[in-house]
Short mmCIF file of C-alpha atoms and ligand atoms in Angstrom, two decimals:
data_model
loop_
_atom_site.label_atom_id
_atom_site.label_comp_id
_atom_site.label_asym_id
_atom_site.label_seq_id
_atom_site.Cartn_x
_atom_site.Cartn_y
_atom_site.Cartn_z
CA UNK Z 238 -24.65 14.99 20.22
CA UNK Z 239 -23.86 18.29 18.09
CA UNK Z 240 -23.62 18.69 14.28
CA UNK Z 241 -22.05 21.46 12.50
CA UNK Z 242 -21.78 22.15 9.11
CA UNK Z 243 -17.83 21.31 6.90
CA UNK Z 244 -15.64 24.40 8.34
CA UNK Z 245 -14.77 24.49 4.32
CA UNK Z 246 -17.84 26.47 4.01
CA UNK Z 247 -16.72 29.10 5.19
CA UNK Z 248 -13.01 29.01 5.76
CA UNK Z 249 -12.42 28.02 1.54
CA UNK Z 250 -13.86 29.58 -1.51
CA UNK Z 251 -16.52 26.80 -2.79
CA UNK Z 252 -19.66 26.74 -4.96
CA UNK Z 253 -22.46 27.73 -2.63
CA UNK Z 254 -25.46 27.19 -5.14
CA UNK Z 255 -26.40 23.72 -5.44
CA UNK Z 256 -25.89 23.44 -9.51
CA UNK Z 257 -26.99 19.46 -11.17
CA UNK Z 258 -24.27 17.87 -13.47
CA UNK Z 259 -20.45 17.05 -14.23
CA UNK Z 260 -18.00 19.57 -14.37
CA UNK Z 261 -14.66 21.07 -14.29
CA UNK Z 262 -15.13 23.36 -11.08
CA UNK Z 263 -12.35 26.11 -10.99
CA UNK Z 264 -10.92 28.83 -7.89
CA UNK Z 265 -13.34 26.58 -6.19
CA UNK Z 266 -12.37 23.66 -3.01
CA UNK Z 267 -16.08 22.51 -2.53
CA UNK Z 268 -19.86 22.32 -4.15
CA UNK Z 269 -22.95 22.28 -2.52
CA UNK Z 270 -24.67 18.72 -3.06
CA UNK Z 271 -27.90 17.12 -2.47
CA UNK Z 272 -27.88 13.12 -2.14
CA UNK Z 273 -29.83 11.28 -4.09
CA UNK Z 274 -32.32 9.22 -2.31
CA UNK Z 275 -32.46 5.55 -2.03
CA UNK Z 276 -35.57 3.25 -1.89
CA UNK Z 277 -36.05 1.42 0.96
CA UNK Z 278 -32.52 2.14 2.93
CA UNK Z 279 -31.72 -0.43 5.71
CA UNK Z 280 -28.74 -0.56 8.20
CA UNK Z 281 -26.74 -3.71 8.04
CA UNK Z 282 -24.61 -3.12 10.44
CA UNK Z 283 -22.27 -0.36 12.46
CA UNK Z 284 -19.64 0.30 14.71
CA UNK Z 285 -20.46 0.44 17.65
CA UNK Z 286 -17.57 1.81 18.92
CA UNK Z 287 -17.36 4.61 17.21
CA UNK Z 288 -21.20 5.05 17.63
CA UNK Z 289 -20.51 4.58 21.04
CA UNK Z 290 -17.59 7.66 21.14
CA UNK Z 291 -20.35 10.08 18.54
CA UNK Z 292 -22.64 10.20 21.02
CA UNK Z 293 -25.32 7.85 19.24
CA UNK Z 294 -28.01 6.71 21.26
CA UNK Z 295 -28.23 2.97 21.30
CA UNK Z 296 -31.59 3.31 20.52
CA UNK Z 297 -31.48 5.63 17.93
CA UNK Z 298 -29.48 3.14 16.43
CA UNK Z 299 -32.16 0.84 15.77
CA UNK Z 300 -34.68 3.38 14.34
CA UNK Z 301 -35.50 3.28 11.04
CA UNK Z 302 -34.38 6.89 11.29
CA UNK Z 303 -31.27 5.80 11.17
CA UNK Z 304 -30.75 4.22 8.03
CA UNK Z 305 -32.32 7.55 6.80
CA UNK Z 306 -30.05 9.50 7.82
CA UNK Z 307 -26.98 7.46 7.48
CA UNK Z 308 -28.76 7.06 3.10
CA UNK Z 309 -28.07 10.66 2.64
CA UNK Z 310 -32.62 10.68 2.03
CA UNK Z 311 -32.72 12.75 5.74
CA UNK Z 312 -30.44 15.53 6.96
CA UNK Z 313 -30.25 16.39 10.20
CA UNK Z 314 -30.11 20.11 11.66
CA UNK Z 315 -26.61 21.27 11.06
CA UNK Z 316 -25.47 19.41 8.54
CA UNK Z 317 -24.87 20.91 4.83
CA UNK Z 318 -23.83 18.28 2.71
CA UNK Z 319 -20.59 19.34 0.24
CA UNK Z 320 -18.30 17.13 -1.89
CA UNK Z 321 -15.29 18.31 -2.63
CA UNK Z 322 -12.87 19.17 -5.40
CA UNK Z 323 -8.64 17.32 -5.39
CA UNK Z 324 -6.88 16.23 -8.25
CA UNK Z 325 -4.06 13.47 -8.36
CA UNK Z 326 -1.48 11.35 -10.02
CA UNK Z 327 -2.98 8.05 -10.80
CA UNK Z 328 -0.72 5.36 -11.62
CA UNK Z 329 2.03 7.58 -12.27
CA UNK Z 330 1.15 10.41 -14.33
CA UNK Z 331 -1.13 13.43 -13.37
CA UNK Z 332 -4.80 12.63 -13.99
CA UNK Z 333 -6.38 16.26 -13.19
CA UNK Z 334 -9.65 16.83 -11.56
CA UNK Z 335 -11.06 13.88 -9.78
CA UNK Z 336 -12.91 15.34 -6.35
CA UNK Z 337 -15.47 13.54 -4.56
CA UNK Z 338 -17.00 11.70 -7.80
CA UNK Z 339 -19.59 9.29 -4.90
CA UNK Z 340 -18.66 11.03 -1.44
CA UNK Z 341 -20.89 13.55 0.04
CA UNK Z 342 -19.55 15.21 3.21
CA UNK Z 343 -22.69 15.63 5.52
CA UNK Z 344 -21.18 17.78 8.05
CA UNK Z 345 -19.31 17.41 11.37
CA UNK Z 346 -20.07 15.86 14.56
CA UNK Z 347 -19.23 17.21 17.73
CA UNK Z 348 -18.08 13.66 19.87
CA UNK Z 349 -18.86 13.21 23.47
CA UNK Z 350 -15.16 14.57 24.09
CA UNK Z 351 -15.82 17.68 22.28
CA UNK Z 352 -13.23 16.03 19.12
CA UNK Z 353 -14.74 17.01 15.77
CA UNK Z 354 -14.82 14.21 13.38
CA UNK Z 355 -16.42 14.39 9.55
CA UNK Z 356 -19.16 12.78 8.51
CA UNK Z 357 -19.38 11.48 5.06
CA UNK Z 358 -21.87 8.99 2.90
CA UNK Z 359 -19.62 6.57 0.35
CA UNK Z 360 -22.06 5.62 -2.89
CA UNK Z 361 -24.78 8.36 -2.14
CA UNK Z 362 -25.17 9.76 -5.52
CA UNK Z 363 -23.71 11.55 -7.94
CA UNK Z 364 -21.92 15.23 -7.52
CA UNK Z 365 -20.15 17.49 -10.31
CA UNK Z 366 -17.02 15.44 -9.70
CA UNK Z 367 -18.83 12.28 -11.15
CA UNK Z 368 -17.22 12.27 -14.48
CA UNK Z 369 -18.96 8.94 -16.16
CA UNK Z 370 -19.39 7.27 -13.08
CA UNK Z 371 -23.07 7.20 -10.84
CA UNK Z 372 -22.06 8.50 -7.89
CA UNK Z 373 -23.43 4.95 -6.25
CA UNK Z 374 -21.30 2.06 -4.96
CA UNK Z 375 -22.32 -1.50 -4.70
CA UNK Z 376 -22.83 -3.70 -1.70
CA UNK Z 377 -19.56 -5.79 -1.91
CA UNK Z 378 -17.29 -3.31 -1.93
CA UNK Z 379 -19.36 -1.29 0.65
CA UNK Z 380 -18.77 -4.25 3.28
CA UNK Z 381 -15.28 -4.35 2.36
CA UNK Z 382 -14.23 -0.83 3.36
CA UNK Z 383 -16.74 -0.78 6.32
CA UNK Z 384 -15.44 -4.21 7.80
CA UNK Z 385 -11.47 -3.26 7.04
CA UNK Z 386 -11.67 0.76 8.12
CA UNK Z 387 -12.90 -0.81 11.59
CA UNK Z 388 -10.46 -3.73 11.28
CA UNK Z 389 -7.55 -1.54 10.78
CA UNK Z 390 -8.55 0.51 13.60
CA UNK Z 391 -8.40 -2.16 16.19
CA UNK Z 392 -4.81 -3.37 14.62
CA UNK Z 393 -3.89 0.18 15.40
CA UNK Z 394 -2.74 1.37 11.81
CA UNK Z 395 -4.02 4.94 10.97
CA UNK Z 396 -7.13 5.03 9.63
CA UNK Z 397 -10.27 6.65 8.44
CA UNK Z 398 -13.45 4.75 10.29
CA UNK Z 399 -16.97 3.35 9.56
CA UNK Z 400 -20.16 3.90 11.30
CA UNK Z 401 -22.54 2.04 9.09
CA UNK Z 402 -22.82 0.07 6.10
CA UNK Z 403 -26.79 0.91 4.59
CA UNK Z 404 -27.88 -1.53 2.19
CA UNK Z 405 -29.88 0.71 -0.61
CA UNK Z 406 -32.27 -1.20 -1.48
CA UNK Z 407 -31.68 -0.31 -5.70
CA UNK Z 408 -29.34 -2.77 -8.16
CA UNK Z 409 -26.27 -0.86 -9.27
CA UNK Z 410 -24.36 -1.93 -12.15
CA UNK Z 411 -21.34 -3.29 -12.68
CA UNK Z 412 -18.58 -5.28 -14.64
CA UNK Z 413 -16.48 -7.29 -11.65
CA UNK Z 414 -13.30 -7.81 -13.35
CA UNK Z 415 -13.81 -4.72 -16.29
CA UNK Z 416 -14.18 -8.17 -18.74
CA UNK Z 417 -17.59 -7.26 -20.16
CA UNK Z 418 -19.62 -8.37 -18.25
CA UNK Z 419 -22.41 -6.19 -16.38
CA UNK Z 420 -24.60 -7.33 -13.57
CA UNK Z 421 -27.29 -5.71 -11.85
CA UNK Z 422 -25.36 -6.26 -8.03
CA UNK Z 423 -27.14 -4.62 -4.77
CA UNK Z 424 -26.34 -1.11 -3.45
CA UNK Z 425 -24.88 0.42 -0.52
CA UNK Z 426 -23.60 3.55 1.54
CA UNK Z 427 -21.02 3.48 3.75
CA UNK Z 428 -20.91 6.64 6.34
CA UNK Z 429 -17.76 7.28 6.54
CA UNK Z 430 -15.41 9.19 9.84
CA UNK Z 431 -12.38 10.77 9.79
CA UNK Z 432 -11.17 14.06 11.53
CA UNK Z 433 -10.60 15.51 7.93
CA UNK Z 434 -11.00 13.69 4.74
CA UNK Z 435 -8.53 15.74 3.26
CA UNK Z 436 -5.60 14.44 0.43
CA UNK Z 437 -2.72 14.82 -1.26
CA UNK Z 438 -4.75 16.01 -4.22
CA UNK Z 439 -6.51 18.57 -2.46
CA UNK Z 440 -3.14 20.52 -2.85
CA UNK Z 441 -2.17 19.10 -6.57
CA UNK Z 442 -5.26 20.29 -8.31
CA UNK Z 443 -5.11 24.37 -7.16
CA UNK Z 444 -0.80 24.13 -8.07
CA UNK Z 445 -1.60 22.34 -11.31
CA UNK Z 446 -3.95 25.17 -12.46
CA UNK Z 447 -2.03 27.79 -11.86
CA UNK Z 448 -4.14 28.92 -8.94
CA UNK Z 449 -1.60 29.64 -5.73
CA UNK Z 450 -4.27 31.83 -4.24
CA UNK Z 451 -6.50 28.59 -3.17
CA UNK Z 452 -3.11 26.46 -2.97
CA UNK Z 453 -2.06 29.29 -0.35
CA UNK Z 454 -5.47 29.34 1.51
CA UNK Z 455 -6.02 25.89 1.03
CA UNK Z 456 -2.57 25.00 3.34
CA UNK Z 457 -3.12 27.85 5.53
CA UNK Z 458 -6.54 26.33 6.98
CA UNK Z 459 -5.20 22.85 6.88
CA UNK Z 460 -2.31 24.08 9.08
CA UNK Z 461 -5.52 26.11 10.88
CA UNK Z 462 -7.93 23.43 11.82
CA UNK Z 463 -5.64 19.92 11.17
CA UNK Z 464 -2.46 20.86 12.64
CA UNK Z 465 -3.31 23.98 14.83
CA UNK Z 466 0.47 23.86 17.27
CA UNK Z 467 2.00 24.20 13.98
CA UNK Z 468 2.52 28.33 13.28
CA UNK Z 469 4.87 30.88 12.86
CA UNK Z 470 7.13 31.50 9.41
CA UNK Z 471 7.90 27.58 9.23
CA UNK Z 472 4.87 26.69 9.40
CA UNK Z 473 4.51 25.67 6.06
CA UNK Z 474 7.43 23.65 6.00
CA UNK Z 475 6.49 21.93 9.40
CA UNK Z 476 3.56 20.93 8.28
CA UNK Z 477 5.21 19.17 5.16
CA UNK Z 478 7.34 17.30 7.52
CA UNK Z 479 4.40 16.50 9.31
CA UNK Z 480 2.66 15.05 6.58
CA UNK Z 481 5.51 12.77 5.56
CA UNK Z 482 6.72 11.52 9.28
CA UNK Z 483 2.53 10.59 9.27
CA UNK Z 484 2.88 8.92 6.14
CA UNK Z 485 5.84 6.36 7.17
CA UNK Z 486 4.22 5.31 10.30
CA UNK Z 487 1.21 4.75 8.25
CA UNK Z 488 2.94 2.86 5.63
CA UNK Z 489 5.02 1.05 8.16
CA UNK Z 490 1.77 -0.23 10.29
CA UNK Z 491 0.81 -1.57 6.78
CA UNK Z 492 4.20 -3.79 6.32
CA UNK Z 493 3.73 -5.13 10.27
CA UNK Z 494 0.27 -6.74 9.61
CA UNK Z 495 0.77 -7.26 5.56
CA UNK Z 496 -1.95 -4.69 4.00
CA UNK Z 497 -1.72 -3.80 0.56
CA UNK Z 498 -3.62 -0.56 -0.33
CA UNK Z 499 -3.73 -2.05 -4.38
CA UNK Z 500 -4.63 1.77 -4.92
CA UNK Z 501 -1.59 4.58 -3.60
CA UNK Z 502 -2.41 7.37 -5.78
CA UNK Z 503 -1.57 10.70 -4.73
CA UNK Z 504 -5.71 11.45 -4.46
CA UNK Z 505 -5.81 8.24 -1.99
CA UNK Z 506 -3.39 9.77 0.66
CA UNK Z 507 -4.57 11.65 3.50
CA UNK Z 508 -2.87 14.61 4.66
CA UNK Z 509 -3.18 12.91 8.04
CA UNK Z 510 -1.74 9.89 7.13
CA UNK Z 511 -4.50 7.76 7.87
CA UNK Z 512 -5.28 4.65 5.44
CA UNK Z 513 -8.19 5.79 2.99
CA UNK Z 514 -10.00 4.53 0.41
CA UNK Z 515 -10.66 1.05 0.64
CA UNK Z 516 -10.56 -0.50 -2.72
CA UNK Z 517 -9.34 -3.37 -4.26
CA UNK Z 518 -7.07 -3.97 -1.06
CA UNK Z 519 -5.78 -7.44 0.38
CA UNK Z 520 -3.73 -9.30 2.85
CA UNK Z 521 -0.66 -11.24 2.12
CA UNK Z 522 -1.43 -14.45 3.66
CA UNK Z 523 1.92 -16.32 1.45
CA UNK Z 524 4.83 -13.85 2.39
CA UNK Z 525 5.24 -12.18 -1.18
CA UNK Z 526 6.59 -8.61 -1.37
CA UNK Z 527 5.41 -8.18 -5.14
CA UNK Z 528 2.17 -9.30 -4.40
CA UNK Z 529 -0.71 -7.22 -5.61
CA UNK Z 530 -4.77 -7.81 -4.85
CA UNK Z 531 -5.58 -5.18 -7.83
CA UNK Z 532 -5.50 -6.77 -11.06
CA UNK Z 533 -6.67 -3.44 -12.49
CA UNK Z 534 -2.58 -2.22 -11.44
CA UNK Z 535 -1.97 -1.50 -15.36
CA UNK Z 536 1.73 -0.97 -14.74
CA UNK Z 537 1.38 -4.69 -13.76
CA UNK Z 538 2.14 -4.28 -9.93
CA UNK Z 539 3.37 -1.46 -9.58
CA UNK Z 540 1.07 -0.93 -6.09
CA UNK Z 541 2.96 -4.11 -4.52
CA UNK Z 542 3.28 -5.21 -1.15
CA UNK Z 543 7.07 -4.60 -0.84
CA UNK Z 544 6.79 -1.53 -2.81
CA UNK Z 545 4.65 0.63 -0.52
CA UNK Z 546 7.26 2.80 1.34
CA UNK Z 547 9.02 3.44 -1.96
CA UNK Z 548 5.27 4.70 -3.50
CA UNK Z 549 4.68 6.79 -0.58
CA UNK Z 550 7.83 8.60 -0.81
CA UNK Z 551 6.99 8.69 -4.61
CA UNK Z 552 3.02 9.71 -3.42
CA UNK Z 553 5.37 12.82 -1.15
CA UNK Z 554 7.34 14.09 -3.79
CA UNK Z 555 4.18 14.73 -5.73
CA UNK Z 556 2.69 16.99 -3.09
CA UNK Z 557 6.24 18.71 -2.66
CA UNK Z 558 6.41 19.74 -6.28
CA UNK Z 559 2.72 20.95 -5.28
CA UNK Z 560 3.46 22.91 -2.10
CA UNK Z 561 7.02 23.83 -4.43
CA UNK Z 562 5.49 27.43 -5.71
CA UNK Z 563 5.06 28.25 -1.68
CA UNK Z 564 8.67 28.09 -1.13
CA UNK Z 565 10.41 30.62 -3.76
CA UNK Z 566 13.95 29.91 -4.35
CA UNK Z 567 14.58 27.70 -1.00
CA UNK Z 568 13.40 24.62 -1.71
CA UNK Z 569 15.73 23.15 1.02
CA UNK Z 570 12.72 22.98 3.56
CA UNK Z 571 10.93 20.52 1.10
CA UNK Z 572 13.68 18.18 0.93
CA UNK Z 573 14.46 18.13 4.67
CA UNK Z 574 10.64 16.66 4.58
CA UNK Z 575 11.54 14.04 2.37
CA UNK Z 576 14.18 13.35 4.49
CA UNK Z 577 12.03 13.20 7.68
CA UNK Z 578 9.80 10.42 5.84
CA UNK Z 579 12.88 8.61 5.43
CA UNK Z 580 13.64 8.51 9.05
CA UNK Z 581 10.38 8.47 10.43
CA UNK Z 582 9.89 4.92 8.47
CA UNK Z 583 13.57 3.62 9.52
CA UNK Z 584 12.17 3.83 12.83
CA UNK Z 585 8.98 2.88 13.06
CA UNK Z 586 10.07 -0.26 10.79
CA UNK Z 587 12.35 -0.87 13.12
CA UNK Z 588 10.80 -0.48 16.04
CA UNK Z 589 7.73 -2.52 14.91
CA UNK Z 590 10.61 -5.22 13.52
CA UNK Z 591 11.84 -5.97 17.27
CA UNK Z 592 8.51 -6.10 18.13
CA UNK Z 593 7.59 -9.10 15.88
CA UNK Z 594 10.88 -11.04 16.95
CA UNK Z 595 10.32 -10.47 20.30
CA UNK Z 596 13.35 -8.27 20.14
CA UNK Z 597 13.80 -5.92 23.27
CA UNK Z 598 16.02 -3.77 20.86
CA UNK Z 599 16.59 -3.74 17.45
CA UNK Z 600 20.54 -3.64 16.71
CA UNK Z 601 22.20 -3.02 13.66
CA UNK Z 602 22.33 -7.03 12.39
CA UNK Z 603 18.91 -7.96 12.88
CA UNK Z 604 18.21 -6.36 9.40
CA UNK Z 605 20.09 -9.37 7.90
CA UNK Z 606 18.52 -12.09 10.53
CA UNK Z 607 14.70 -10.09 9.63
CA UNK Z 608 16.18 -10.12 5.58
CA UNK Z 609 16.82 -13.68 5.67
CA UNK Z 610 13.52 -14.82 7.12
CA UNK Z 611 11.78 -12.65 4.81
CA UNK Z 612 13.43 -14.50 1.91
CA UNK Z 613 13.00 -17.95 3.57
CA UNK Z 614 9.11 -17.29 4.35
CA UNK Z 615 8.82 -16.47 0.37
CA UNK Z 616 10.93 -18.96 -0.90
CA UNK Z 617 8.38 -21.47 0.70
CA UNK Z 618 5.37 -19.85 0.61
CA UNK Z 619 4.90 -19.23 4.09
CA UNK Z 620 1.56 -17.71 5.71
CA UNK Z 621 2.95 -14.30 7.68
CA UNK Z 622 0.09 -13.31 10.19
CA UNK Z 623 -0.34 -17.73 11.19
CA UNK Z 624 4.19 -17.65 10.87
CA UNK Z 625 4.39 -14.96 13.46
CA UNK Z 626 1.86 -16.42 16.45
CA UNK Z 627 3.32 -19.31 16.01
CA UNK Z 628 7.41 -18.90 16.25
CA UNK Z 629 5.55 -16.61 19.60
CA UNK Z 630 5.30 -19.63 20.64
CA UNK Z 631 7.80 -21.71 20.23
CA UNK Z 632 11.10 -21.66 21.67
CA UNK Z 633 13.72 -21.76 17.59
CA UNK Z 634 16.35 -23.48 19.91
CA UNK Z 635 14.07 -26.53 20.15
CA UNK Z 636 11.60 -25.95 16.95
CA UNK Z 637 12.08 -28.12 14.25
CA UNK Z 638 11.15 -27.10 10.56
CA UNK Z 639 8.25 -29.95 10.53
CA UNK Z 640 6.81 -27.71 13.04
CA UNK Z 641 6.29 -25.19 10.87
CA UNK Z 642 5.30 -27.13 7.67
CA UNK Z 643 1.72 -26.96 8.08
CA UNK Z 644 2.27 -22.71 7.31
CA UNK Z 645 3.26 -23.51 3.79
CA UNK Z 646 1.16 -23.65 0.63
CA UNK Z 647 4.06 -25.56 -1.04
CA UNK Z 648 5.59 -28.43 0.75
CA UNK Z 649 7.66 -29.11 -2.00
CA UNK Z 650 9.50 -25.68 -1.83
CA UNK Z 651 9.05 -25.94 2.08
CA UNK Z 652 11.27 -28.90 2.00
CA UNK Z 653 14.18 -27.75 -0.63
CA UNK Z 654 14.25 -24.51 2.45
CA UNK Z 655 13.87 -26.80 5.51
CA UNK Z 656 17.74 -25.99 6.14
CA UNK Z 657 18.08 -22.66 5.06
CA UNK Z 658 14.65 -22.82 8.10
CA UNK Z 659 16.96 -25.17 10.38
CA UNK Z 660 19.67 -21.93 9.89
CA UNK Z 661 17.40 -19.20 10.56
CA UNK Z 662 15.91 -20.86 13.54
CA UNK Z 663 19.78 -21.27 15.33
CA UNK Z 664 20.15 -17.90 14.64
CA UNK Z 665 17.28 -16.43 15.85
CA UNK Z 666 17.94 -18.80 19.45
CA UNK Z 667 20.76 -17.42 19.79
CA UNK Z 668 19.57 -13.51 19.09
CA UNK Z 669 16.99 -14.09 21.48
CA UNK Z 670 19.46 -15.88 24.32
CA UNK Z 671 21.59 -12.76 23.89
CA UNK Z 672 18.92 -10.58 25.51
CA UNK Z 673 17.98 -12.95 28.00
CA UNK Z 674 13.73 -11.88 28.37
CA UNK Z 675 11.26 -13.97 30.09
CA UNK Z 676 9.87 -15.97 27.75
CA UNK Z 677 6.49 -15.38 28.80
CA UNK Z 678 7.18 -11.57 27.69
CA UNK Z 679 8.60 -11.64 24.50
CA UNK Z 680 5.41 -13.71 23.49
CA UNK Z 681 2.90 -11.01 24.54
CA UNK Z 682 5.74 -8.76 23.14
CA UNK Z 683 5.31 -10.78 20.06
CA UNK Z 684 1.65 -11.41 19.94
CA UNK Z 685 0.87 -8.14 20.25
CA UNK Z 686 2.56 -6.91 17.33
CA UNK Z 687 1.29 -9.62 15.21
CA UNK Z 688 -2.19 -10.27 14.88
CA UNK Z 689 -3.65 -13.05 14.45
CA UNK Z 690 -7.09 -12.27 12.76
CA UNK Z 691 -6.99 -10.12 9.63
CA UNK Z 692 -10.12 -9.11 6.92
CA UNK Z 693 -8.17 -11.94 4.45
CA UNK Z 694 -10.39 -11.49 0.65
CA UNK Z 695 -11.70 -14.61 1.14
CA UNK Z 696 -13.35 -13.58 4.95
CA UNK Z 697 -14.62 -11.12 3.24
CA UNK Z 698 -15.90 -12.39 0.15
CA UNK Z 699 -17.90 -15.72 2.68
CA UNK Z 700 -19.79 -12.22 4.51
CA UNK Z 701 -20.21 -11.15 1.14
CA UNK Z 702 -21.59 -14.25 -0.48
CA UNK Z 703 -24.14 -14.38 2.52
CA UNK Z 704 -24.69 -10.83 2.65
CA UNK Z 705 -25.68 -10.74 -0.74
CA UNK Z 706 -28.67 -13.42 0.27
CA UNK Z 707 -29.81 -11.38 2.64
CA UNK Z 708 -27.75 -13.58 5.66
CA UNK Z 709 -25.32 -10.96 7.73
CA UNK Z 710 -24.55 -13.82 10.74
CA UNK Z 711 -21.29 -14.28 8.91
CA UNK Z 712 -20.60 -9.91 8.35
CA UNK Z 713 -21.46 -9.98 12.24
CA UNK Z 714 -19.81 -13.12 12.98
CA UNK Z 715 -16.29 -11.48 11.33
CA UNK Z 716 -16.77 -8.06 12.84
CA UNK Z 717 -17.07 -9.04 16.17
CA UNK Z 718 -13.84 -11.49 15.52
CA UNK Z 719 -12.19 -8.49 14.20
CA UNK Z 720 -12.76 -6.44 17.42
CA UNK Z 721 -9.53 -8.17 18.90
CA UNK Z 722 -7.62 -9.30 16.35
CA UNK Z 723 -4.22 -9.83 18.38
CA UNK Z 724 -6.38 -12.40 20.70
CA UNK Z 725 -6.63 -15.85 20.64
CA UNK Z 726 -10.10 -16.55 20.55
CA UNK Z 727 -11.73 -20.26 21.93
CA UNK Z 728 -14.04 -21.07 18.52
CA UNK Z 729 -12.94 -18.29 16.16
CA UNK Z 730 -10.40 -20.92 14.43
CA UNK Z 731 -11.71 -20.86 10.99
CA UNK Z 732 -10.78 -17.02 10.94
CA UNK Z 733 -7.36 -17.95 11.88
CA UNK Z 734 -6.86 -20.58 8.95
CA UNK Z 735 -4.55 -20.98 5.92
CA UNK Z 736 -6.35 -19.40 2.47
CA UNK Z 737 -8.21 -22.66 0.95
CA UNK Z 738 -8.06 -23.58 -1.93
CA UNK Z 739 -10.79 -22.54 -3.48
CA UNK Z 740 -10.02 -19.14 -2.85
CA UNK Z 741 -6.95 -19.08 -5.26
CA UNK Z 742 -9.37 -18.51 -8.56
CA UNK Z 743 -12.16 -16.98 -7.13
CA UNK Z 744 -13.12 -13.43 -8.31
CA UNK Z 745 -12.73 -11.34 -4.97
CA UNK Z 746 -9.99 -13.41 -3.35
CA UNK Z 747 -7.32 -13.69 -5.94
CA UNK Z 748 -8.78 -11.23 -8.05
CA UNK Z 749 -9.96 -7.43 -7.65
CA UNK Z 750 -10.28 -4.93 -9.75
CA UNK Z 751 -11.39 -1.34 -9.11
CA UNK Z 752 -15.29 -1.92 -9.32
CA UNK Z 753 -16.76 -1.18 -6.88
P1 AMP D 162 -10.54 5.50 -6.44
O1 AMP D 162 -9.91 4.57 -7.81
O2 AMP D 162 -11.98 4.80 -6.25
O3 AMP D 162 -10.28 6.34 -5.23
O4 AMP D 162 -11.96 6.58 -7.22
C1 AMP D 162 -11.43 7.15 -7.73
C2 AMP D 162 -11.71 9.05 -8.74
O5 AMP D 162 -13.31 8.57 -9.19
C3 AMP D 162 -12.72 9.56 -7.45
O6 AMP D 162 -12.86 10.89 -7.74
C4 AMP D 162 -14.16 8.88 -7.49
O7 AMP D 162 -14.45 9.78 -6.96
C5 AMP D 162 -14.54 8.66 -8.54
N1 AMP D 162 -15.37 7.15 -8.64
C6 AMP D 162 -15.17 5.87 -8.47
N2 AMP D 162 -15.96 5.21 -8.56
C7 AMP D 162 -17.04 6.33 -8.87
C8 AMP D 162 -18.59 5.96 -9.02
N3 AMP D 162 -19.35 5.30 -8.94
N4 AMP D 162 -18.94 7.34 -9.10
C9 AMP D 162 -18.28 8.15 -9.24
N5 AMP D 162 -17.41 8.68 -9.40
C10 AMP D 162 -16.41 7.53 -9.06
MG1 MG D 163 -10.06 7.60 -3.88
#
């Protein structure tokens, strides 16, 4: 495997001289940094698939050397660590300079197939962008990011990847729910991997500062490095439209699998349309468009499940405003990009909804069928992943509401909605009959769109509780099951179960903050 310095080093202005201390960094897209060594790095988990793609030999993975590199204690030839400079709109307000406060880009790995991947450590110590924080990350949030990144990849959702989870051997003090109760927790570092970690905020910051030179250069470099197929006088417009389309596809996938990001700020939006920055994310269990896992969502539920398509649109509008000075008097291309988002989302969602319901094509009145289903699922508090797997296996023409009663978290509400369900099943049966698709084909189509295994918060929490006690078996079992989320795996029933009652008021399961 070949390692190269980050391409930004040569392409964009930056602070080449390492300098400690938190500060405002102007006219620069990056700062040279050094990871702060940790005392006892130990590899807890890694992604075998990603390691293989990158060309790490299986022998190398099990050596202490690997943990030394993936904790930032040791640099390999070719690595030139930097932290990058970005801003962002958080919870609807401009937040100024943010930057990689605890992420350190080590360099780029040239994979076996010649593709380039950036390697980034999260939690490897402070940078100029750490503001008042420590640059570290705790095991619970790192384990969540590690598992969920690779689970999303297996689910077919665009995402940044996670190569490794390393325990630092050091404690990190955090106040779990911001309730004035700080405690030491075990520290950890995740090595994230992506073609690029560029965010909307990388463009917003120079734009907000009126630094049009840097803004323009940032766009040129991003197009050249990440969108080389775009060129000519319309390249910037096409770039924005492409970001819009990719964001639309990403969010449509989130809606398909029931993923709630929880902190959809513009600094957490990838220019490649990848799911990035796993924090207080969650998975829909009882279907509820109003649900958010993030208890720090100050404006109460700005980042709910059902609002994600609108929030992505809002975030794109913020990116469009940042790019506006590059378009002078003719802003039409940016409006066209916003329209491209709406079209791409609609198209992606129609296709995915058809697959979820096992329909060969999506017709105009199918939206009403789906909306009625979602209304009923919300009212009767139905487990979303389990419901879609169940109806794929049944013939709706002969299914009675009682066949689905065990999927409700609220038996009384279920009873109240039983007639509505009956009606819906009848409509669905008629709709399916109109296509006359072979039932096994329909089921295969549905099962390929509706995951059976997703990293529900309480499953992650069980893996965290055990790992904090030094027991990695639960983490390994969860990781293995999530490698094949669409395939029924004998023996894995407990990973495809309804949320247990204890998870309702357990922090980390029902309530998640940004503390990490
Ligand atoms: P997030 O809410 O995790 O997306 O983070 C928002 C900003 O806070 C980013 O600039 C992060 O780099 C920074 N940040 C979050 N946690 C820490 C930490 N423990 N140390 C330094 N910076 C942090
Ligand atoms: Mg972030």
